[in-house]
Amino acid sequence: ILRILEAHRPDGFSEKDKLDTVATQIDELYRSDETAPKGWSAKSQLRKELRGLVRRQVFDLGLENWRAIPNRVDEYAGKHYVKL
């Protein structure tokens, strides 16, 4: 997730600590049984809600093309955070 955020970092962006923090928070969203219960990846409404939570996390970071980040995180999470 951190690599996804770093890919959208503008030149001169010096707040790596913020990226680390947000990446950790997003990781926790997808690891949590509360926000991402078993089978979350097969439920479109739940995926939409998770993308919204990610959007809120990245909005104020000042990243380039930040609107693409929630979809990229969703794709990544669908492969790496699946709970059966």
XYZ file of C-alpha atoms in Angstrom:
84
model
C 0.000 0.000 0.000
C 2.866 2.323 0.780
C 4.215 1.801 -2.749
C 0.844 2.765 -4.206
C 0.883 5.993 -2.192
C 4.504 6.701 -3.104
C 3.693 6.307 -6.794
C 1.384 9.328 -6.480
C 3.822 11.461 -4.509
C 4.570 14.771 -6.252
C 8.120 16.039 -6.710
C 9.342 17.713 -3.562
C 6.940 15.830 -1.298
C 8.758 15.609 2.012
C 6.176 14.114 4.348
C 7.129 10.433 4.175
C 5.999 9.949 7.773
C 2.455 10.872 6.746
C 2.565 8.324 3.913
C 3.758 5.639 6.334
C 0.991 6.488 8.782
C -1.762 6.476 6.174
C -0.470 3.238 4.628
C -0.591 1.625 8.071
C -4.122 2.924 8.669
C -5.294 1.560 5.304
C -3.629 -1.771 6.074
C -5.545 -1.887 9.360
C -8.838 -1.214 7.525
C -8.380 -4.301 5.376
C -7.042 -6.492 8.210
C -9.884 -5.587 10.579
C -12.799 -8.006 10.803
C -14.961 -5.016 11.642
C -14.370 -3.022 8.445
C -13.428 -5.956 6.175
C -15.198 -9.099 7.429
C -14.882 -12.517 5.812
C -16.100 -12.386 2.242
C -15.702 -8.601 1.917
C -14.018 -8.970 -1.449
C -17.123 -10.557 -2.976
C -19.488 -7.833 -1.757
C -19.552 -4.801 -4.036
C -21.212 -2.493 -1.483
C -18.596 -3.306 1.145
C -15.790 -2.744 -1.365
C -17.334 0.624 -2.227
C -17.435 1.580 1.466
C -13.788 0.561 1.914
C -12.776 2.655 -1.115
C -14.597 5.586 0.493
C -12.646 5.090 3.723
C -9.400 4.997 1.733
C -10.451 8.137 -0.155
C -10.933 9.978 3.142
C -7.488 8.845 4.301
C -5.630 10.092 1.206
C -7.610 13.238 0.387
C -5.524 15.663 2.455
C -2.101 14.203 1.636
C -1.610 16.375 -1.452
C -0.833 13.432 -3.721
C -1.068 13.609 -7.491
C -4.100 11.935 -9.043
C -5.318 10.967 -5.565
C -8.715 9.911 -6.943
C -7.093 6.846 -8.540
C -5.605 5.621 -5.258
C -8.757 4.010 -3.761
C -9.252 1.875 -6.877
C -5.596 0.826 -6.930
C -5.753 -0.060 -3.240
C -8.969 -2.017 -3.871
C -7.254 -4.030 -6.618
C -4.269 -4.708 -4.367
C -6.432 -5.604 -1.382
C -8.531 -7.961 -3.497
C -5.388 -10.004 -4.066
C -3.622 -9.673 -0.722
C -6.279 -9.225 1.978
C -8.912 -11.768 0.936
C -10.613 -13.522 3.851
C -12.524 -16.700 3.166
